[in-house]
């Protein structure tokens, strides 16, 4: 009898755990949304604005002055509905759960007329057990999205005061949806990420985290943390990681298994420019006692170490990154979401943008805190391309609540996203917020509060950014945490000597670009200057009658209150100001590029004092005049070409003063360089005025002054009619620099001969001129240009390539600064 009982006990155990992998059913298809009583097809992932545009219920908000005509959308309740059958294999599972990967934002969710969720955070992943509610056939899933502003106003009334940043601070939602000084106001609602149904038999893997314990030359020591949920009792489960097996007894409770493993002769993951971003695929399997495969995956892992060095020194406090023990100068930009309507951002958008990052010789981007935690694919591409990511938590330019419910909501949001992203080797920093601390201490925010309220607001800040978030980063990752960017605002003299800096004296305070060479911080994490997008982009939202800085359309696509005025003011200082709108747009891009390149070069040559620069901003979320270096459609502005040149692995940097010119060579190479340097001053006809040759040596990862040119050593030198060419002969690296402001240059009249040849990849364009042609801008064909906004040397042919599908009659057009001088 005892033997028989034991047999039946084992049989029951095996049946309890005789199961296969979890079953997933996508619920992205066949949604509808309610528009004035009619049910129309909806897209998921998506949002209410995209659905309304697709059904032509609202005009395109990016065009003309349509933004104002669509603001009513944010004040309505939007209802979405899905009727679906449960897949038969999933229906046969013992437990069924919904996973909503993103609901924007206040949402009441009903399944078969029973409320299953009240969502209140765009950034959280919502998982709901629906085992007892789900039907095999004819399920009805309804989601009601409530307008956020009335809810926010109720919270403000209960709180007793409005926080800096306005109503948006009360909602965990992308800040830029409420508008920014570069962004349209589109306060979206909808199912913005995937919806799926999962079925399992009482066991599922919830998270896999690969922790790096130690990396030695011949061996790497790691361990896999595998979190699981189970209701199964007694059977054993085998967890196999990279061939290493661990057996776990299932006691019916949720748990975690830790499996140590090793990698022999490890290959390190290196950022772009420093080596190969090598990725391992770590196989993971979970097998039941009955030998069923319960779980299988391959986790991509990059072996690398990260250190943020903030040690004190005699000048203040350092701020730099060490990757695999190597101190690196960070070159890059701040990234915002690529579209206000996130569902329009595709795989090709991500690939194109990140390739543009690499092509501009950047090694880091900062995911700014007023946007979103990006899609998995974004980080996967960064991993494979070797792009480092500074990741903000989604808090920006505001103060936030600190009540118990709000902090718990933030905690869940942070845990969801830290766990989702922590295996990505590209992410090297978590930052608490963007400019919140600076705003509180320097922007006059405190003036709106009495003493008791100030204390409460600052306590909330500390609970969010000094306690909760750093604790979660430490608990769940091996990465450094930085409380707020910048550490000190420019009103605090310490900003230049400690931590990271956002320097906005240039632009907001209308300081000259020359200040950027004087006020070099330890790490520049923001600075910028605006320009207009190219005319083909402007034509997508403005008719010719609106091509004026004063038109309603152009003002609607300039979100900074002084933007156009500042562009013109700076232009008057250094350039001839065109009266023609198209010429003005062209000169605005040259102005932005020259000014920003001056600052980027100054910061880079001042290493190791300064160890990074991330300009504001990389991209746009709609067609607009902004600080971006590539516009909404991915077109490179002049700045992106200039950044590519300044960020080149080996680059010249020139520093001019009243007595002469210092010439630096900067190298990011992993080896020392030695070369023969040629310095040549020529006039605009190509006649040589002065020449010097010198052998130089520059150490790896360094900046070195290699030459000092005294003005008094030059004869027959007219700075308004000459330029200097710097060349490294062996490396074939050349760059040219001018001695005077562009408006003071005696640029000659001249013609450019152009020869265009088509090939299977696009167009080969050869250009030549008798005279120097400054800031040559070629346009007229959609495509990727190998170079643009360059100076064409006298009597030297230059070849550029345009990757394009355009064929047939080609109508290339050219603008130059020489032409601007001739016209104006």
JSON list of C-alpha atoms in Angstrom, two decimals, residues 756-763 780-783 785 802-812:
[
{"chain": "A", "resi": 756, "resn": "UNK", "atom": "CA", "xyz": [27.48, 64.23, -61.82]},
{"chain": "A", "resi": 757, "resn": "UNK", "atom": "CA", "xyz": [27.77, 60.50, -62.51]},
{"chain": "A", "resi": 758, "resn": "UNK", "atom": "CA", "xyz": [25.13, 57.96, -61.53]},
{"chain": "A", "resi": 759, "resn": "UNK", "atom": "CA", "xyz": [26.06, 54.53, -60.19]},
{"chain": "A", "resi": 760, "resn": "UNK", "atom": "CA", "xyz": [24.21, 51.66, -58.54]},
{"chain": "A", "resi": 761, "resn": "UNK", "atom": "CA", "xyz": [24.38, 53.30, -55.10]},
{"chain": "A", "resi": 762, "resn": "UNK", "atom": "CA", "xyz": [23.48, 56.82, -56.11]},
{"chain": "A", "resi": 763, "resn": "UNK", "atom": "CA", "xyz": [25.41, 59.79, -57.43]},
{"chain": "A", "resi": 780, "resn": "UNK", "atom": "CA", "xyz": [18.07, 69.17, -54.61]},
{"chain": "A", "resi": 781, "resn": "UNK", "atom": "CA", "xyz": [18.24, 65.38, -54.25]},
{"chain": "A", "resi": 782, "resn": "UNK", "atom": "CA", "xyz": [16.86, 63.38, -51.33]},
{"chain": "A", "resi": 783, "resn": "UNK", "atom": "CA", "xyz": [19.58, 61.12, -49.96]},
{"chain": "A", "resi": 785, "resn": "UNK", "atom": "CA", "xyz": [25.46, 63.13, -48.61]},
{"chain": "A", "resi": 802, "resn": "UNK", "atom": "CA", "xyz": [25.01, 60.92, -52.53]},
{"chain": "A", "resi": 803, "resn": "UNK", "atom": "CA", "xyz": [23.33, 57.67, -51.55]},
{"chain": "A", "resi": 804, "resn": "UNK", "atom": "CA", "xyz": [19.95, 58.00, -53.23]},
{"chain": "A", "resi": 805, "resn": "UNK", "atom": "CA", "xyz": [17.38, 56.29, -55.40]},
{"chain": "A", "resi": 806, "resn": "UNK", "atom": "CA", "xyz": [17.08, 59.38, -57.59]},
{"chain": "A", "resi": 807, "resn": "UNK", "atom": "CA", "xyz": [17.77, 58.79, -61.27]},
{"chain": "A", "resi": 808, "resn": "UNK", "atom": "CA", "xyz": [17.08, 60.52, -64.56]},
{"chain": "A", "resi": 809, "resn": "UNK", "atom": "CA", "xyz": [17.52, 64.25, -64.87]},
{"chain": "A", "resi": 810, "resn": "UNK", "atom": "CA", "xyz": [19.30, 65.50, -61.75]},
{"chain": "A", "resi": 811, "resn": "UNK", "atom": "CA", "xyz": [18.77, 69.10, -60.65]},
{"chain": "A", "resi": 812, "resn": "UNK", "atom": "CA", "xyz": [21.46, 69.68, -58.04]}
]
